[in-house]
XYZ file of C-alpha atoms in Angstrom:
493
model
C -0.019 -0.229 -0.148
C 1.178 3.278 -1.084
C 2.481 6.152 1.436
C -0.244 8.025 2.621
C -3.097 5.722 1.698
C -5.373 4.640 4.050
C -6.836 1.287 4.118
C -11.131 1.787 3.913
C -12.966 -0.112 6.484
C -16.210 -1.807 5.309
C -18.523 -0.753 7.889
C -19.734 -3.423 10.541
C -22.294 -5.677 9.788
C -25.286 -5.864 11.832
C -24.986 -8.475 14.254
C -27.360 -11.669 12.997
C -30.378 -11.788 15.155
C -31.808 -15.287 16.274
C -35.370 -16.320 14.971
C -36.907 -16.447 18.393
C -35.249 -12.481 19.126
C -36.897 -11.774 15.575
C -39.926 -12.199 16.232
C -39.974 -10.698 19.615
C -38.678 -7.236 18.576
C -40.457 -4.484 19.399
C -40.365 -0.221 17.768
C -39.309 2.347 20.072
C -42.231 4.251 20.989
C -40.601 7.486 20.057
C -39.972 6.300 16.918
C -43.794 5.103 15.902
C -44.229 8.374 17.284
C -42.487 10.353 15.471
C -43.601 8.517 12.007
C -46.941 9.548 12.983
C -48.987 10.922 9.737
C -46.282 9.851 7.565
C -47.032 8.042 3.995
C -45.991 7.422 0.930
C -46.534 10.368 -1.170
C -48.173 12.690 1.024
C -48.724 12.913 4.923
C -52.548 13.106 6.549
C -54.095 16.499 7.705
C -54.934 17.025 11.040
C -58.288 18.253 11.715
C -60.368 16.098 14.632
C -61.197 18.032 17.534
C -62.644 16.307 20.896
C -66.507 17.013 19.187
C -65.437 14.976 16.270
C -63.440 12.165 18.028
C -65.880 11.566 20.355
C -68.944 10.980 17.674
C -66.211 9.072 15.403
C -66.089 6.628 18.074
C -69.877 6.918 19.001
C -70.726 6.346 15.292
C -68.817 3.451 15.462
C -70.610 2.078 18.233
C -73.995 3.247 18.594
C -75.861 1.067 16.646
C -73.885 -1.821 15.434
C -75.826 -4.020 18.861
C -78.928 -2.442 19.333
C -80.133 -2.444 15.429
C -78.981 -5.611 14.490
C -77.991 -7.889 17.058
C -80.798 -7.392 20.558
C -82.942 -9.761 18.227
C -80.338 -12.707 18.922
C -79.471 -11.801 22.506
C -83.145 -11.260 24.074
C -83.307 -15.094 23.171
C -80.373 -16.205 25.155
C -81.149 -14.434 28.417
C -84.884 -13.071 28.384
C -85.577 -9.370 29.946
C -82.094 -9.776 31.938
C -80.461 -8.932 28.716
C -80.039 -5.407 29.941
C -77.923 -7.237 32.509
C -75.887 -8.573 29.163
C -75.073 -5.429 28.167
C -73.417 -4.327 31.888
C -71.302 -7.794 31.970
C -70.353 -6.391 28.249
C -69.739 -2.628 29.209
C -67.811 -3.862 31.903
C -65.989 -5.891 29.995
C -65.609 -2.974 27.586
C -64.672 -0.448 30.359
C -62.259 -2.293 31.541
C -60.710 -2.172 27.600
C -61.274 1.251 27.482
C -59.381 2.223 30.327
C -56.449 0.611 28.974
C -57.142 1.628 25.549
C -57.247 5.572 26.838
C -53.591 5.180 28.831
C -51.588 3.682 25.441
C -53.657 6.618 23.062
C -52.555 9.137 25.064
C -49.194 7.982 25.673
C -48.814 6.200 21.945
C -51.624 8.741 19.433
C -50.506 6.656 16.154
C -53.374 5.812 13.991
C -52.528 1.961 14.768
C -54.400 1.210 17.656
C -53.717 -1.705 19.331
C -51.801 -3.366 16.955
C -48.970 -0.297 16.920
C -49.442 -0.550 20.683
C -48.577 -4.502 20.532
C -46.107 -3.383 18.819
C -44.061 -1.436 21.217
C -44.411 -3.486 24.232
C -45.279 -7.299 22.894
C -42.785 -7.896 20.209
C -43.596 -8.303 16.140
C -45.373 -10.962 15.948
C -47.990 -10.454 18.658
C -48.590 -7.013 16.494
C -49.576 -8.919 13.897
C -51.482 -11.434 15.085
C -53.383 -7.953 16.949
C -53.013 -6.599 13.538
C -54.855 -9.506 11.936
C -57.377 -9.784 14.626
C -58.440 -6.210 13.561
C -58.932 -6.955 10.352
C -61.219 -9.595 11.838
C -62.770 -6.995 14.050
C -63.140 -3.641 11.552
C -63.644 -5.459 8.048
C -65.755 -7.861 9.458
C -68.102 -6.224 11.607
C -68.402 -3.425 9.134
C -69.692 -6.653 6.843
C -72.454 -7.728 9.798
C -73.610 -4.303 10.490
C -74.226 -3.919 6.217
C -76.149 -6.924 6.236
C -78.606 -5.427 9.125
C -78.611 -2.171 7.352
C -80.646 -4.053 4.062
C -82.855 -5.547 6.798
C -84.307 -2.362 7.940
C -84.190 -0.472 3.870
C -86.236 -3.576 2.982
C -88.657 -2.863 6.037
C -88.860 0.767 5.831
C -89.829 0.100 1.611
C -92.354 -2.729 3.065
C -93.700 0.074 5.611
C -93.521 3.405 3.443
C -95.069 1.906 -0.197
C -95.712 -2.348 0.555
C -92.542 -2.847 -1.384
C -90.248 -5.722 -0.429
C -86.853 -6.441 -2.039
C -86.835 -9.761 -3.701
C -85.076 -11.890 -1.129
C -82.706 -13.177 -3.732
C -81.085 -9.183 -3.926
C -81.769 -9.277 -0.009
C -79.938 -11.388 1.912
C -76.965 -13.968 1.666
C -76.144 -17.622 0.446
C -77.760 -20.039 3.157
C -80.460 -17.454 4.187
C -82.995 -17.337 0.972
C -80.386 -14.613 -1.233
C -78.109 -14.601 -3.605
C -76.411 -11.692 -3.035
C -77.258 -8.745 -0.275
C -77.351 -5.939 -2.819
C -77.843 -3.372 -0.079
C -74.953 -4.576 1.974
C -72.808 -4.026 -1.032
C -74.814 -0.325 -1.834
C -73.827 1.060 1.946
C -70.568 0.264 1.837
C -70.001 2.094 -1.496
C -71.570 4.863 0.205
C -69.409 4.997 2.663
C -65.566 4.709 0.782
C -67.385 7.481 -1.839
C -67.570 9.635 1.497
C -64.136 8.447 2.612
C -62.714 9.547 -0.424
C -63.713 12.914 -0.282
C -61.920 12.956 3.180
C -61.583 13.055 6.912
C -63.078 16.023 7.386
C -65.827 15.653 5.502
C -66.116 12.515 6.748
C -66.290 13.728 10.297
C -69.300 16.215 9.181
C -70.976 13.485 7.802
C -70.670 11.205 10.291
C -71.683 14.053 13.050
C -75.058 14.318 11.618
C -75.518 10.539 11.384
C -74.818 10.459 15.166
C -77.112 13.083 16.489
C -80.148 11.404 14.158
C -78.910 8.036 15.359
C -79.504 9.171 19.184
C -82.513 11.114 18.329
C -84.228 7.905 16.463
C -83.399 5.668 19.747
C -84.605 8.470 22.036
C -88.148 8.257 20.122
C -87.700 4.331 20.272
C -87.594 4.669 23.506
C -90.510 7.178 24.104
C -93.073 5.378 22.197
C -91.996 1.336 23.470
C -92.298 2.705 27.054
C -95.989 3.763 26.096
C -96.561 0.205 26.118
C -94.362 -0.675 28.830
C -95.629 -4.268 30.421
C -94.623 -4.992 33.333
C -95.627 -8.501 32.745
C -93.266 -8.888 29.926
C -90.347 -8.785 32.746
C -91.264 -11.349 34.471
C -89.387 -14.382 34.995
C -86.897 -12.131 34.456
C -83.766 -14.014 34.360
C -85.296 -17.597 32.660
C -82.373 -18.570 31.864
C -80.728 -17.493 34.497
C -76.765 -16.647 34.457
C -75.654 -18.548 31.790
C -78.251 -16.996 29.707
C -77.038 -13.269 30.955
C -73.227 -14.648 30.316
C -74.079 -16.289 26.952
C -75.679 -13.300 25.887
C -72.893 -10.899 26.963
C -70.918 -12.676 24.935
C -73.193 -12.003 21.828
C -74.156 -7.626 22.757
C -70.185 -7.514 23.175
C -70.389 -7.381 19.667
C -72.192 -4.162 20.195
C -69.047 -2.081 21.941
C -67.131 -2.946 19.085
C -66.317 0.435 17.786
C -65.373 2.634 21.144
C -61.647 2.228 20.170
C -62.207 4.002 16.874
C -61.236 7.182 18.118
C -57.646 5.630 18.583
C -57.041 4.708 15.166
C -57.440 8.511 14.089
C -54.462 9.411 16.488
C -52.617 10.771 13.562
C -55.688 13.484 11.952
C -56.439 14.681 15.262
C -55.102 18.440 16.636
C -54.209 17.731 19.928
C -54.527 13.892 20.469
C -52.561 13.260 23.703
C -55.535 15.013 25.689
C -58.206 14.098 23.292
C -58.346 10.250 21.889
C -58.479 9.207 26.364
C -61.584 11.837 26.663
C -63.187 10.934 23.576
C -62.678 6.665 24.362
C -64.083 6.981 27.790
C -66.688 9.407 26.774
C -67.837 7.683 23.725
C -68.244 4.625 26.345
C -70.225 5.974 28.428
C -72.641 7.535 26.012
C -73.138 4.138 23.825
C -73.425 2.251 27.120
C -76.771 4.175 28.529
C -78.269 3.884 25.483
C -77.850 0.562 24.873
C -79.687 0.056 28.769
C -82.727 2.021 27.916
C -83.650 0.788 24.245
C -82.886 -2.782 25.559
C -85.205 -2.448 28.444
C -87.679 -0.252 26.917
C -87.798 -3.031 23.946
C -88.099 -6.243 26.545
C -90.753 -4.400 28.353
C -92.875 -3.463 25.585
C -92.982 -7.037 23.522
C -92.292 -10.237 25.368
C -89.186 -11.615 25.286
C -89.932 -15.144 23.085
C -91.100 -12.896 20.681
C -87.948 -11.993 19.510
C -87.051 -15.323 18.464
C -89.882 -15.704 16.378
C -89.796 -12.441 14.201
C -87.367 -14.198 11.968
C -85.749 -10.451 11.208
C -82.681 -8.671 12.078
C -85.032 -5.363 12.215
C -86.396 -6.334 16.010
C -86.561 -3.038 17.318
C -88.950 -2.458 14.257
C -91.054 -5.405 15.209
C -91.281 -4.077 18.860
C -92.829 -0.709 17.565
C -95.017 -3.193 15.328
C -96.398 -5.238 17.996
C -96.428 -2.728 20.648
C -98.352 0.217 18.972
C -100.171 -1.977 15.886
C -99.368 0.503 13.507
C -96.507 0.905 11.008
C -96.034 4.841 11.106
C -93.355 4.598 14.209
C -91.695 1.559 12.693
C -91.406 3.503 9.215
C -89.763 6.299 11.322
C -87.473 3.790 13.240
C -86.145 2.155 9.710
C -85.978 5.047 8.016
C -83.343 6.726 10.780
C -81.320 3.018 11.237
C -80.945 3.108 7.169
C -79.298 6.480 7.399
C -77.482 6.077 10.995
C -76.506 2.374 10.629
C -74.260 4.089 7.482
C -72.560 5.839 10.045
C -71.068 2.823 11.817
C -70.090 1.328 8.281
C -68.576 4.752 7.508
C -66.359 4.757 10.577
C -65.600 1.582 10.934
C -63.985 1.507 7.708
C -62.438 4.334 8.457
C -60.570 2.737 11.092
C -59.947 -0.550 9.063
C -57.960 1.618 6.903
C -55.524 3.636 8.916
C -54.523 0.276 10.887
C -53.756 -1.009 7.557
C -51.844 2.480 6.834
C -49.731 2.187 10.117
C -49.379 -1.549 9.252
C -48.116 -0.861 5.865
C -45.953 2.142 6.890
C -43.648 -0.647 9.256
C -43.677 -3.195 6.016
C -45.695 -5.727 7.408
C -48.053 -5.239 4.818
C -48.069 -4.042 0.963
C -47.059 -0.480 0.372
C -49.917 0.166 -1.508
C -51.674 0.775 1.925
C -50.014 3.842 2.560
C -50.140 5.825 -0.142
C -51.354 8.903 0.341
C -53.104 11.354 -1.765
C -51.738 14.869 -1.812
C -55.066 16.510 -3.209
C -57.234 14.657 -0.426
C -54.900 13.694 1.881
C -56.346 10.191 2.268
C -55.128 6.930 0.845
C -57.240 6.489 -1.714
C -56.183 2.799 -2.875
C -56.339 1.589 0.552
C -59.615 2.981 0.898
C -61.044 1.216 -2.064
C -59.772 -2.242 -1.482
C -61.000 -2.416 1.934
C -64.444 -1.463 0.455
C -64.180 -4.256 -2.068
C -63.370 -7.053 0.574
C -65.929 -5.748 2.898
C -68.629 -5.308 0.447
C -67.793 -8.854 -0.973
C -68.529 -10.704 2.809
C -71.635 -8.329 3.070
C -72.760 -9.743 0.039
C -72.573 -13.530 0.529
C -71.783 -14.244 4.478
C -75.044 -14.813 7.055
C -74.858 -11.983 9.869
C -74.854 -14.836 12.683
C -71.066 -16.203 11.872
C -70.239 -12.837 11.138
C -70.490 -11.272 14.427
C -69.417 -14.659 16.873
C -66.147 -14.146 14.920
C -66.265 -10.629 15.096
C -66.744 -10.964 18.899
C -63.584 -13.472 19.637
C -60.869 -11.120 17.484
C -61.947 -7.938 19.005
C -61.495 -9.355 22.851
C -58.541 -11.081 22.182
C -57.340 -7.994 20.481
C -58.548 -5.871 23.785
C -56.827 -8.142 26.116
C -52.879 -7.820 24.065
C -53.973 -4.116 24.671
C -54.274 -4.258 28.787
C -51.312 -6.932 28.496
C -49.377 -3.509 26.935
C -50.333 -1.035 29.438
C -48.763 -3.360 32.266
C -45.673 -4.491 30.060
C -44.876 -0.342 29.349
C -45.321 0.826 32.646
C -42.378 -1.599 33.468
C -40.201 -0.696 30.564
C -40.565 2.807 30.134
C -42.351 4.495 33.308
C -40.623 7.715 31.759
C -42.921 7.756 29.044
C -45.599 11.538 29.517
C -48.836 9.775 29.764
C -51.787 12.317 29.518
C -53.999 9.540 31.257
C -53.321 6.747 33.747
C -55.186 3.957 33.877
C -56.960 3.961 37.499
C -56.124 1.338 39.974
C -53.490 -0.084 38.226
C -52.378 -3.477 37.763
C -55.839 -3.877 38.992
C -57.691 -2.583 36.065
C -56.069 -4.142 33.241
C -55.319 -7.473 35.060
C -59.680 -7.098 35.120
C -59.998 -6.380 31.745
C -57.879 -9.552 30.588
C -59.953 -11.711 32.858
C -63.208 -10.431 31.525
C -62.328 -10.955 27.815
C -61.005 -14.644 28.658
C -64.384 -14.908 30.629
C -66.637 -13.702 27.729
C -64.250 -15.532 24.897
C -65.504 -18.626 26.783
C -68.808 -18.325 26.520
C -68.499 -18.282 22.435
C -68.950 -21.311 20.812
C -67.032 -24.140 19.589
C -67.404 -23.080 15.835
C -66.917 -19.947 16.309
C -63.529 -20.995 18.223
C -62.417 -22.954 15.059
C -62.616 -20.221 12.611
C -60.624 -18.184 15.025
C -58.268 -20.553 15.121
C -58.212 -21.131 11.166
C -58.559 -17.820 10.549
C -55.176 -17.008 13.123
C -53.328 -19.472 11.341
C -53.476 -18.254 7.782
C -52.482 -14.757 9.432
C -49.628 -16.438 10.550
C -48.774 -18.123 7.295
C -48.708 -14.423 6.027
C -46.584 -13.347 8.321
C -43.940 -15.577 8.104
C -44.194 -15.427 4.319
C -44.094 -11.968 4.168
C -44.814 -9.615 7.034
C -41.133 -11.083 8.482
C -39.379 -10.660 5.555
C -40.468 -6.993 4.512
C -40.579 -5.427 8.329
C -39.018 -2.220 8.344
C -36.740 -3.573 11.360
C -35.470 -6.547 9.343
C -32.439 -5.078 8.742
C -31.185 -3.452 11.887
C -28.730 -4.827 15.013
C -31.485 -5.625 16.923
C -35.253 -4.363 16.462
C -35.405 -4.267 20.459
C -34.726 -0.619 21.864
C -36.337 0.524 25.072
C -35.512 4.415 23.735
C-alpha cells in the first residue's frame, strides 16, 4: 500500500438476530410517534377535535348491537339481556381505560396494533393487527347486512314494496347476493375518499340523527310498557346472561375508533383518552335504556319468532299496532347505521396504513393522495373486501367471529399497559389507568371470560383465521418488516 494511503474499512455488519429474537423485536415508542401521519407520497391532515373524535367512536359503536344483534341476544337471556349489556359494558370499560392510557401515550393510527408493536413484539403485533382485520372489516360487513334488513322494512312500511329475497340476503339465508349491503359500503367508500374532515362532518350529522331515533323508540316503546313482560326476569339464569353478554359484546365494538384517528387529531394526547371514555359512557346509557324499553314492550319469547334482524321495528309494530312508528325507526336506522359502516371502515384503513408503514403489509396501503390527504387505494381495497363479505356471508357467523377477534385484541391492549409501565415508566402519559394493575388485569380476565362463552364453531373459525394470519406473516410480513435489517429491532428508547 502506497504511503499516505489509508485502508478503507467496511462498515460493520449488523450482528445476526436469532429467529426467536426477531419475533420479539419491538418498535421504539419515540419512533412510532415520530412517524405519525407520514405515508408514501404525502401526509395525513390533522383536522379532528374532541367532539369529532367522540362522535367518531359513538358513530362506530352506537347501533351496531341495538339495531342488529338485539334480536339474537334476547332469546338467550330473556329480559335480563339488560344485565348482559351491563356485563359487556364492564368488560369494555376495563379495556377502554387501557386504551385511553395507550392512546394518550402512543397517539398514532395503528390502535392496538401499534401498542402491541411497542410493548409485546412484532409477532404479537401482527396477530393483533390480523385480529383487527377480523374486528373492523367483518363487523362492517355484519352491520351492512343489518342495514339491508332495515331498508327492506322501511320500503315495506312506506310503499308495500319488499326487496326481492334473492337480492336482500346471502346464500344460505334464502338469497343470492345482499345488494343493500354492497350499496352502503360503496356509499361509505365515496365519503371517505372525499376527505377526513368531510367524513367527520357527515358522521356527526348521522350520530345526532341516530340518537334521536333511539330516543324516539324509547318514548314510543315505554308507552306500551308491561311489567309482566319482565317476569321471569332471567329465565335462563346466569348462563343465559353470560351467553348473551358474549354476543352483545359485538355492540361495543367501535369505542376504540378514536384511537385509529391519532394521526389526524389536532391534540391527540389530550383528546383521544377523553373521546374513548366519553363515547363508551354514551353508548352504554343508550343501550340499557333501549334494551329495557324493548323487552318491556314485547315479550322476550317473541324476539325468536320475529325472524328479522330489524328487531326494534318489530317491537314498535307489535307495541303500537301501527306502521308509522316502525317506518320512522327504519328510516332513521337506514341513515344511522351507515355511520357505523363509515367510521369502522375508516378505522380499518388507518390500521392497514400503519401496518404498511412498518412493512408488514404491501406499500399500496400507505400511499396518500396529495390532494385529498387520504389513502385512496387502501380505501378502495378495503371497501371491495368488506362489500364482498357483506354480500355473501350470513350475519350470525359474522357477529361471533368479530367478537372473539375483538376480545383477543382488547386483552392484548390491557397486557400492553402493564408491559409499558414496566419498560418505559418515564414516558409522558396524558391519562393513567386507575387502580393499576387491577384494572388491566381485570380487563384481561373479563375478555377471556367472554371468549370462553362463545361457541366451538366460533373458536374453530378463530383458530383457522389465526393460522392463515401466521402463514401470511412468515411468508410476507417478517421478510418485509422495516425492522428486519436493524441490528436488534428492540430498543427501549
